[in-house]
Short mmCIF file of C-alpha atoms and ligand atoms in Angstrom, two decimals:
data_model
loop_
_atom_site.label_atom_id
_atom_site.label_comp_id
_atom_site.label_asym_id
_atom_site.label_seq_id
_atom_site.Cartn_x
_atom_site.Cartn_y
_atom_site.Cartn_z
CA MET A 1 129.10 105.29 192.46
CA SER A 2 126.98 103.29 190.75
CA ARG A 3 125.99 101.16 187.12
CA LEU A 4 122.69 100.89 186.74
CA LEU A 5 120.96 98.34 184.56
CA ILE A 6 117.57 99.29 183.85
CA ILE A 7 115.10 97.09 181.69
CA GLY A 8 112.07 98.44 180.37
CA CYS A 9 110.63 101.59 179.20
CA GLY A 10 107.10 102.15 179.92
CA GLY A 11 105.40 104.13 182.19
CA VAL A 12 107.01 102.99 185.81
CA ALA A 13 110.53 103.09 183.98
CA SER A 14 110.48 106.78 183.22
CA VAL A 15 109.79 107.92 185.97
CA ALA A 16 112.61 105.58 187.85
CA VAL A 17 115.45 107.59 184.86
CA HIS A 18 114.50 111.08 185.00
CA LYS A 19 114.59 110.04 190.09
CA CYS A 20 118.05 107.86 188.48
CA CYS A 21 119.46 111.36 187.01
CA GLN A 22 117.99 113.91 189.39
CA ASN A 23 120.08 111.40 191.97
CA SER A 24 123.12 111.48 189.95
CA GLU A 25 125.95 111.53 193.08
CA VAL A 26 125.00 107.66 193.31
CA PHE A 27 123.67 106.64 189.69
CA THR A 28 127.06 107.35 187.52
CA GLU A 29 125.66 105.83 184.83
CA ILE A 30 122.67 104.11 183.44
CA MET A 31 121.96 102.40 180.61
CA ILE A 32 117.90 102.22 179.67
CA ALA A 33 117.81 98.84 177.31
CA SER A 34 113.87 98.13 176.04
CA ARG A 35 112.75 95.35 173.40
CA THR A 36 111.58 98.96 171.58
CA VAL A 37 115.06 101.51 171.99
CA SER A 38 113.78 103.68 170.06
CA LYS A 39 111.64 105.07 173.15
CA CYS A 40 114.89 104.74 175.05
CA GLU A 41 116.55 107.18 172.80
CA ALA A 42 113.40 109.65 172.95
CA LEU A 43 113.97 109.37 176.84
CA LYS A 44 117.71 109.61 176.85
CA ALA A 45 117.57 112.24 174.37
CA GLU A 46 115.42 114.41 176.80
CA LEU A 47 117.14 114.06 179.41
CA GLU A 48 120.63 114.29 178.11
CA GLY A 49 122.36 117.76 178.60
CA LYS A 50 120.36 117.79 182.34
CA THR A 51 122.16 115.30 184.27
CA SER A 52 125.27 114.29 184.72
CA THR A 53 124.28 110.79 184.40
CA LYS A 54 126.00 109.19 182.09
CA ILE A 55 122.94 106.97 179.92
CA THR A 56 122.98 104.49 177.39
CA THR A 57 120.73 102.59 175.65
CA ALA A 58 120.58 98.97 174.03
CA LYS A 59 117.95 96.69 172.47
CA VAL A 60 117.31 93.12 174.29
CA ASP A 61 114.64 91.06 174.57
CA ALA A 62 114.06 90.39 178.08
CA ASP A 63 112.09 86.70 177.47
CA ASN A 64 115.61 85.78 176.44
CA VAL A 65 118.55 84.85 178.70
CA ASP A 66 120.78 84.28 176.35
CA GLU A 67 120.59 87.92 175.49
CA LEU A 68 119.78 89.69 178.04
CA ALA A 69 123.01 88.29 180.46
CA ALA A 70 125.39 89.58 177.10
CA LEU A 71 124.24 92.29 177.71
CA MET A 72 125.08 92.50 181.19
CA GLU A 73 128.03 91.12 180.82
CA SER A 74 128.87 93.65 178.48
CA TYR A 75 127.84 96.63 180.50
CA LYS A 76 128.92 95.06 183.71
CA PRO A 77 126.47 96.77 185.51
CA ASP A 78 126.41 96.64 190.02
CA ALA A 79 122.41 96.27 189.63
CA VAL A 80 119.99 95.24 187.28
CA LEU A 81 117.18 97.20 187.82
CA ASN A 82 113.20 95.32 186.33
CA LEU A 83 110.89 97.63 184.87
CA ALA A 84 109.57 95.48 182.15
CA LEU A 85 106.33 93.23 182.73
CA PRO A 86 106.21 90.55 185.98
CA TYR A 87 106.34 87.65 183.04
CA GLN A 88 109.75 88.67 182.87
CA ASP A 89 111.57 88.54 186.33
CA LEU A 90 112.27 84.46 185.55
CA THR A 91 114.73 84.88 182.37
CA ILE A 92 115.70 88.39 183.69
CA MET A 93 116.56 87.01 187.57
CA ASP A 94 118.09 83.59 185.57
CA ALA A 95 120.45 85.72 183.29
CA CYS A 96 121.81 87.49 186.71
CA LEU A 97 122.89 84.30 188.45
CA LYS A 98 124.43 83.64 184.77
CA ALA A 99 126.24 87.04 184.86
CA GLY A 100 126.45 87.83 188.40
CA VAL A 101 124.51 90.84 188.46
CA ASN A 102 122.06 91.46 191.72
CA TYR A 103 118.31 92.10 191.21
CA ILE A 104 115.43 94.35 190.99
CA ASP A 105 112.21 94.68 190.63
CA THR A 106 108.65 96.10 191.43
CA ALA A 107 105.97 92.27 190.90
CA ASN A 108 105.62 89.63 191.39
CA TYR A 109 106.24 86.60 189.25
CA GLU A 110 103.26 86.18 186.24
CA PRO A 111 103.04 83.89 183.60
CA GLU A 112 102.04 86.57 179.59
CA ASP A 113 100.25 82.80 178.48
CA THR A 114 98.29 81.57 181.25
CA ASP A 115 97.31 78.00 179.62
CA ASP A 116 100.64 76.89 180.06
CA PRO A 117 99.37 72.90 180.86
CA GLU A 118 102.95 72.90 182.54
CA TRP A 119 102.62 76.11 185.12
CA ARG A 120 98.65 75.39 185.28
CA ALA A 121 99.80 72.12 186.85
CA ILE A 122 101.77 73.89 189.23
CA TYR A 123 98.67 77.46 189.73
CA GLU A 124 96.01 74.11 190.11
CA LYS A 125 98.60 73.09 193.04
CA ARG A 126 99.38 75.70 194.90
CA CYS A 127 94.87 77.27 194.74
CA LYS A 128 94.47 73.61 196.89
CA GLU A 129 97.62 74.27 198.86
CA GLU A 130 96.83 78.03 199.42
CA GLY A 131 93.81 78.54 199.29
CA PHE A 132 93.97 81.86 196.88
CA THR A 133 93.59 81.47 192.87
CA ALA A 134 96.21 84.60 191.76
CA TYR A 135 97.88 84.15 188.99
CA PHE A 136 101.07 86.05 190.04
CA ASP A 137 102.75 84.77 194.42
CA TYR A 138 106.11 84.54 195.48
CA SER A 139 106.45 80.60 195.34
CA TRP A 140 108.15 81.13 191.93
CA GLN A 141 110.87 84.25 192.79
CA TRP A 142 111.04 82.21 196.80
CA ALA A 143 112.00 79.62 195.47
CA TYR A 144 115.45 81.37 193.97
CA LYS A 145 116.51 81.97 197.49
CA GLU A 146 119.29 79.79 198.10
CA ARG A 147 121.07 80.00 193.55
CA PHE A 148 121.13 83.60 194.94
CA GLU A 149 123.00 82.65 198.20
CA LYS A 150 125.05 80.70 196.38
CA ALA A 151 125.61 82.95 194.29
CA GLY A 152 126.69 85.77 196.75
CA LEU A 153 123.86 88.24 194.90
CA MET A 154 120.96 90.27 197.00
CA ALA A 155 117.20 90.01 194.92
CA LEU A 156 115.10 92.91 196.43
CA LEU A 157 110.99 91.80 195.19
CA GLY A 158 108.84 94.44 195.17
CA THR A 159 110.20 97.92 195.71
CA GLY A 160 107.35 99.99 193.97
CA PHE A 161 104.60 102.33 196.58
CA ASP A 162 102.63 98.35 197.00
CA PRO A 163 103.92 95.76 197.54
CA GLY A 164 106.99 98.11 197.99
CA VAL A 165 106.04 101.71 200.32
CA THR A 166 103.17 99.83 201.56
CA SER A 167 105.56 96.82 202.08
CA VAL A 168 108.55 99.53 204.13
CA PHE A 169 105.75 101.41 206.13
CA THR A 170 104.51 98.09 207.00
CA ALA A 171 108.44 97.44 208.62
CA TYR A 172 108.51 101.23 209.73
CA ALA A 173 105.70 101.15 211.83
CA LEU A 174 106.15 97.49 213.47
CA LYS A 175 110.39 99.39 214.81
CA HIS A 176 109.08 102.53 215.80
CA TYR A 177 105.05 102.09 217.21
CA PHE A 178 104.23 98.89 218.21
CA ASP A 179 105.64 95.71 219.80
CA GLU A 180 103.26 93.76 217.76
CA ILE A 181 101.22 94.78 215.24
CA HIS A 182 98.17 92.79 214.74
CA THR A 183 96.16 93.45 211.24
CA ILE A 184 97.16 96.15 208.30
CA ASP A 185 94.23 97.41 206.07
CA ILE A 186 96.85 98.46 203.48
CA LEU A 187 94.94 101.28 200.72
CA ASP A 188 94.83 102.32 197.56
CA CYS A 189 93.09 105.70 196.37
CA ASN A 190 93.97 107.04 192.82
CA GLY A 191 91.43 110.20 193.02
CA GLY A 192 92.77 111.49 189.54
CA ASP A 193 90.11 112.36 186.39
CA HIS A 194 91.95 112.05 183.19
CA GLY A 195 88.79 112.48 181.60
CA TYR A 196 88.39 109.12 179.64
CA PRO A 197 85.17 107.46 180.04
CA PHE A 198 87.43 104.08 180.78
CA ALA A 199 91.36 104.07 180.66
CA THR A 200 93.96 102.11 182.74
CA ASN A 201 96.75 103.55 184.82
CA PHE A 202 99.50 101.61 184.38
CA ASN A 203 100.16 98.59 181.91
CA PRO A 204 96.33 97.15 180.65
CA GLU A 205 97.01 93.90 180.58
CA ILE A 206 98.34 93.91 183.96
CA ASN A 207 95.84 95.71 185.71
CA LEU A 208 92.67 94.18 184.23
CA ARG A 209 93.48 90.63 185.02
CA GLU A 210 95.05 91.78 188.69
CA VAL A 211 91.33 93.58 189.09
CA SER A 212 88.91 90.97 187.48
CA ALA A 213 90.73 88.42 189.47
CA ASN A 214 89.15 87.13 193.05
CA GLY A 215 89.63 89.02 196.30
CA SER A 216 91.25 87.90 199.26
CA TYR A 217 92.61 88.27 202.10
CA TRP A 218 94.34 86.87 204.36
CA GLU A 219 92.79 85.63 208.26
CA ASN A 220 93.97 83.80 211.64
CA GLY A 221 96.94 81.97 209.08
CA HIS A 222 95.03 81.29 206.17
CA TRP A 223 93.47 83.48 202.90
CA VAL A 224 90.07 84.20 202.78
CA GLU A 225 88.66 84.20 198.94
CA THR A 226 86.04 86.26 198.04
CA GLU A 227 84.32 86.76 194.01
CA PRO A 228 85.68 89.69 192.55
CA MET A 229 84.59 92.90 194.31
CA GLU A 230 82.64 90.90 196.65
CA ILE A 231 83.79 93.22 199.88
CA LYS A 232 83.66 97.26 199.49
CA ARG A 233 83.54 99.74 202.18
CA GLU A 234 83.49 103.61 201.97
CA TYR A 235 86.45 105.83 203.24
CA ASN A 236 87.63 108.90 203.87
CA PHE A 237 91.03 109.31 202.30
CA PRO A 238 92.26 113.03 203.81
CA GLN A 239 93.68 115.45 200.66
CA VAL A 240 90.79 113.09 198.78
CA GLY A 241 88.26 112.89 200.35
CA GLN A 242 85.21 109.70 200.90
CA LYS A 243 85.72 106.50 197.80
CA ASP A 244 83.87 103.48 197.53
CA MET A 245 87.26 100.88 197.68
CA TYR A 246 86.69 97.41 197.09
CA LEU A 247 88.80 94.61 198.38
CA LEU A 248 91.44 92.55 196.19
CA HIS A 249 93.74 90.31 196.12
CA HIS A 250 97.76 91.83 196.84
CA GLU A 251 101.02 90.46 196.37
CA GLU A 252 102.15 92.09 199.99
CA ILE A 253 99.56 90.39 201.93
CA GLU A 254 101.87 87.27 200.89
CA ALA A 255 105.19 88.74 201.55
CA LEU A 256 103.45 90.41 204.29
CA ALA A 257 101.67 87.39 206.27
CA LYS A 258 105.32 85.05 205.97
CA ASN A 259 108.12 88.15 206.98
CA ILE A 260 105.28 90.05 209.84
CA PRO A 261 105.18 87.64 213.08
CA GLY A 262 102.56 88.35 215.43
CA VAL A 263 99.81 89.57 212.61
CA LYS A 264 96.00 88.18 212.70
CA ARG A 265 94.17 89.60 209.11
CA ILE A 266 95.72 91.39 206.34
CA ARG A 267 93.47 93.51 204.32
CA PHE A 268 93.63 95.08 200.17
CA PHE A 269 91.30 97.97 199.56
CA MET A 270 91.51 99.74 195.93
CA THR A 271 89.42 102.34 195.05
CA PHE A 272 87.30 101.96 191.16
CA GLY A 273 84.95 104.79 189.96
CA GLN A 274 81.31 103.21 188.72
CA SER A 275 81.94 104.37 185.71
CA TYR A 276 85.56 101.77 185.82
CA LEU A 277 83.50 98.94 187.58
CA THR A 278 80.70 99.15 185.15
CA HIS A 279 83.70 99.05 181.46
CA MET A 280 85.02 96.04 182.77
CA LYS A 281 82.63 93.73 183.79
CA CYS A 282 81.25 94.46 180.17
CA LEU A 283 85.19 94.00 178.73
CA GLU A 284 85.22 90.52 180.78
CA ASN A 285 81.38 89.38 179.60
CA VAL A 286 82.82 89.94 175.51
CA GLY A 287 85.74 87.86 176.26
CA MET A 288 88.44 91.08 176.06
CA LEU A 289 89.92 90.20 179.12
CA SER A 290 90.60 86.82 177.71
CA THR A 291 94.32 85.62 177.82
CA SER A 292 93.39 82.64 174.37
CA PRO A 293 94.35 83.57 171.51
CA VAL A 294 91.56 84.05 168.79
CA GLU A 295 91.56 82.77 165.17
CA TYR A 296 90.23 86.46 163.61
CA ASN A 297 90.11 86.77 159.86
CA GLY A 298 93.20 83.64 159.06
CA GLN A 299 95.26 86.08 161.98
CA GLU A 300 96.04 84.38 165.90
CA ILE A 301 94.42 87.34 168.43
CA VAL A 302 94.95 87.88 172.02
CA PRO A 303 91.87 89.50 172.81
CA ILE A 304 93.32 91.06 176.04
CA GLN A 305 96.22 92.78 174.02
CA PHE A 306 94.09 94.04 170.68
CA LEU A 307 92.70 95.46 174.15
CA LYS A 308 95.59 97.51 175.18
CA ALA A 309 95.98 98.67 171.40
CA LEU A 310 92.56 100.53 171.09
CA LEU A 311 93.11 102.10 175.27
CA PRO A 312 94.74 104.96 175.94
CA ASP A 313 97.84 104.63 176.63
CA PRO A 314 98.76 104.30 179.64
CA ALA A 315 101.71 107.47 179.83
CA SER A 316 99.53 109.31 177.94
CA LEU A 317 97.11 110.20 180.58
CA GLY A 318 99.87 112.22 182.66
CA PRO A 319 99.05 115.68 180.95
CA ARG A 320 95.35 115.12 181.03
CA THR A 321 94.69 114.13 184.83
CA VAL A 322 94.47 116.03 187.58
CA GLY A 323 93.53 114.85 191.37
CA LYS A 324 95.40 113.15 194.32
CA THR A 325 97.01 109.84 195.05
CA ASN A 326 96.71 108.31 199.01
CA ILE A 327 97.89 105.51 199.38
CA GLY A 328 99.18 103.77 203.25
CA CYS A 329 98.28 101.82 205.84
CA ILE A 330 95.94 101.26 208.97
CA PHE A 331 98.12 98.66 212.04
CA THR A 332 96.25 98.20 214.96
CA GLY A 333 98.54 96.47 217.56
CA VAL A 334 99.19 96.91 221.19
CA LYS A 335 102.88 98.82 222.58
CA ASP A 336 103.45 98.84 225.96
CA GLY A 337 100.23 96.43 226.76
CA LYS A 338 98.62 99.70 225.11
CA GLU A 339 96.00 99.28 222.34
CA LYS A 340 96.85 101.51 219.25
CA THR A 341 96.12 102.19 216.01
CA ILE A 342 98.04 104.59 213.62
CA TYR A 343 97.83 105.57 209.85
CA ILE A 344 100.67 105.88 206.88
CA TYR A 345 100.52 107.65 203.88
CA ASN A 346 101.92 109.83 201.50
CA VAL A 347 99.50 111.80 199.53
CA CYS A 348 100.93 112.75 195.33
CA ASP A 349 99.00 115.33 193.21
CA HIS A 350 99.04 114.11 189.56
CA GLN A 351 99.55 117.53 188.14
CA GLU A 352 102.53 117.89 190.34
CA CYS A 353 103.80 114.81 188.89
CA TYR A 354 103.27 115.75 185.73
CA LYS A 355 105.80 119.19 185.84
CA GLU A 356 108.46 117.02 187.94
CA VAL A 357 109.11 114.53 184.94
CA GLY A 358 106.12 114.16 182.67
CA SER A 359 104.29 111.70 184.71
CA GLN A 360 100.73 110.99 186.10
CA ALA A 361 100.97 110.19 190.20
CA VAL A 362 100.65 106.04 189.28
CA SER A 363 103.96 105.87 187.57
CA TYR A 364 105.45 108.82 189.97
CA THR A 365 104.48 106.37 192.69
CA THR A 366 106.25 102.99 191.65
CA GLY A 367 109.03 104.78 189.40
CA VAL A 368 110.34 107.15 192.30
CA PRO A 369 110.13 103.39 195.25
CA ALA A 370 112.27 101.89 191.85
CA MET A 371 114.81 104.38 191.85
CA ILE A 372 115.21 104.29 195.91
CA GLY A 373 115.37 100.66 196.45
CA ALA A 374 117.76 100.60 193.69
CA MET A 375 119.97 103.53 195.29
CA MET A 376 119.65 101.04 199.33
CA MET A 377 120.99 98.46 196.96
CA VAL A 378 124.27 100.33 195.31
CA THR A 379 124.89 101.78 198.25
CA GLY A 380 125.42 98.94 200.58
CA LYS A 381 122.69 99.66 203.33
CA TRP A 382 120.63 97.21 202.67
CA ASN A 383 122.88 94.39 202.53
CA GLY A 384 122.02 90.66 201.72
CA LYS A 385 122.76 87.82 200.15
CA GLY A 386 119.45 86.47 198.87
CA VAL A 387 116.23 87.08 197.67
CA PHE A 388 114.11 89.85 200.20
CA ASN A 389 111.31 91.20 200.30
CA VAL A 390 111.37 94.74 201.59
CA GLU A 391 110.46 94.48 204.62
CA GLU A 392 113.02 92.08 205.38
CA PHE A 393 116.07 95.65 206.07
CA ASP A 394 116.40 99.14 208.12
CA PRO A 395 113.32 100.95 206.79
CA ASP A 396 114.24 103.93 208.42
CA PRO A 397 116.99 104.85 205.77
CA TYR A 398 113.93 104.31 203.04
CA MET A 399 111.22 106.11 204.82
CA GLU A 400 113.95 109.29 204.64
CA ALA A 401 114.88 108.39 201.06
CA LEU A 402 110.73 109.09 200.10
CA ASN A 403 109.77 112.29 202.28
CA LYS A 404 113.60 113.44 200.17
CA TRP A 405 113.36 112.25 196.47
CA GLY A 406 109.61 113.25 196.11
CA LEU A 407 106.88 111.20 198.51
CA PRO A 408 106.68 112.62 201.49
CA TRP A 409 104.76 110.39 204.19
CA VAL A 410 102.19 111.72 206.98
CA VAL A 411 101.80 109.82 209.93
CA ASP A 412 98.09 109.47 211.35
CA GLU A 413 98.01 109.20 215.45
CA ASN A 414 93.95 108.80 215.44
CA PRO A 415 93.07 107.79 211.37
CA GLN A 416 89.11 106.71 210.63
CA THR A 417 89.02 102.86 210.72
CA VAL A 418 87.44 100.18 208.29
CA GLU A 419 84.59 98.80 209.42
P1 LIG B 501 103.97 99.18 180.70
O1 LIG B 501 103.64 98.79 179.85
O2 LIG B 501 104.13 100.66 179.91
O3 LIG B 501 105.71 98.73 180.29
C1 LIG B 501 106.55 97.75 180.41
C2 LIG B 501 108.23 98.23 179.04
O4 LIG B 501 109.07 97.30 179.91
C3 LIG B 501 107.64 98.14 177.95
O5 LIG B 501 109.10 99.78 177.20
C4 LIG B 501 108.25 97.26 177.20
O6 LIG B 501 108.52 97.23 175.97
C5 LIG B 501 108.94 96.53 178.26
N1 LIG B 501 109.18 95.21 177.59
C6 LIG B 501 107.98 94.04 177.70
N2 LIG B 501 108.42 93.02 177.15
C7 LIG B 501 109.44 93.14 176.97
C8 LIG B 501 110.15 91.71 176.63
N3 LIG B 501 110.25 91.18 176.57
N4 LIG B 501 111.55 92.56 176.54
C9 LIG B 501 112.12 93.97 177.15
N5 LIG B 501 111.03 95.14 177.79
C10 LIG B 501 109.67 94.35 177.24
O7 LIG B 501 104.17 99.07 181.92
P2 LIG B 501 104.76 99.91 183.55
O8 LIG B 501 105.47 101.09 183.23
O9 LIG B 501 103.12 100.48 182.99
O10 LIG B 501 104.93 98.98 184.45
C11 LIG B 501 106.13 98.33 185.11
C12 LIG B 501 106.02 97.56 186.09
O11 LIG B 501 105.98 98.44 186.77
C13 LIG B 501 104.97 96.04 185.64
O12 LIG B 501 105.78 95.26 186.27
C14 LIG B 501 104.27 96.42 186.34
O13 LIG B 501 103.56 94.96 187.21
C15 LIG B 501 104.97 96.95 187.86
N6 LIG B 501 104.06 97.89 188.12
C16 LIG B 501 104.42 97.87 189.75
C17 LIG B 501 103.24 98.73 190.98
C18 LIG B 501 104.29 98.75 192.30
O14 LIG B 501 102.93 99.70 192.81
N7 LIG B 501 104.38 98.13 192.63
C19 LIG B 501 102.55 99.99 189.40
C20 LIG B 501 102.55 99.90 188.25
C21 LIG B 501 103.21 98.94 188.37
P3 LIG B 501 107.52 98.40 174.08
O15 LIG B 501 107.76 99.49 175.02
O16 LIG B 501 108.12 97.74 173.16
O17 LIG B 501 105.69 97.61 174.37
#
């Protein structure tokens, strides 16, 4: 029924490919295209014979618009699912416009080189105007709205777990539980243990940049910025237990502030253990998180990329990670004139994910919603011309699909709240 081009073949893509192959009725044909084609071929070899989805592979440099557009023009997909890195968002969107193909991703644009003077000038202006200093923001991709509208194409941004499912939870809460939502606390808890003193659960470069940056939250129409890890809370997560969590800047706050009318405060918290934080601070202090190249023995080295080469590959954590993730949102607001609070969350078990698709829960909880977002688009359940965030569509078919495809959710109408 549909043909999907998946770009990237890392931890998240591997889960999305497994899930598309379980859903062959919708995804009759997929192409896995990435920089290292041997990874695409290995994934194809693992799945062939176990699925009726027809899998092909290709090598592509997703930084090269012409190469991408030529691949799209020859394969003729109904949509492109971008599971490479946020660095490639704009080149893949440009190629989609050139080839006339719909676009889907899980993370908003961020430049690879944050020292680029042209990008830096725009970034510094945004920091002053908007009041947050994260390197990533939606302005770059929202600026494509008119071009996608004019081309009669759809771009669906941020269909991972957070952003993605957390934003759909918000649309669902607003549709079924509230007349107006006043506060949203997004809580991302990974109660998993991989046994290493230090490792990241997804791409180390993206993960460490996000976590070492200033925190921020949205309150009464503007951003409030904090020092990294300045705000700490404890929370007793269902099925996981008591954890320390820290306020971070996160991209869905920006989209929800725009798309949820009347919202007064949006915060994002993520759990970290002390060992992770101590290692990260040390690496930061010695300069290992820097993205600026340094000369070493006549060779140019980017410290964070060198660090990535030393750390365990996130894809290798699957067999050794035990425990559960719990990700969800606590909403307060009013319904029929009465104040109310609800908590919608999903609990995912690392080992069960590994048994099913050979990956740990962090990749699983992103790869499943990536497949579901693509399914919403190619089946026409979500339809539009332009650039959209997931909370702009009817949440019901997506919520139903989460239950069916491995991420069942719970609504708690009497939850513990966060101070
Ligand atoms: P990985 O690093 O595991 O995989 C990235 C893949 O992209 C690799 O296969 C890599 O190729 C490929 N790639 C990188 N650069 C290029 C290029 N120029 N051309 C072609 N392919 C390229 O990352 P993850 O799977 O962990 O993450 C994938 C995406 O998911 C990221 O954008 C991440 O931010 C996002 N994410 C979103 C979450 C959410 O909840 N919304 C949560 C977690 C991740 P190679 O194999 O050669 O290195």
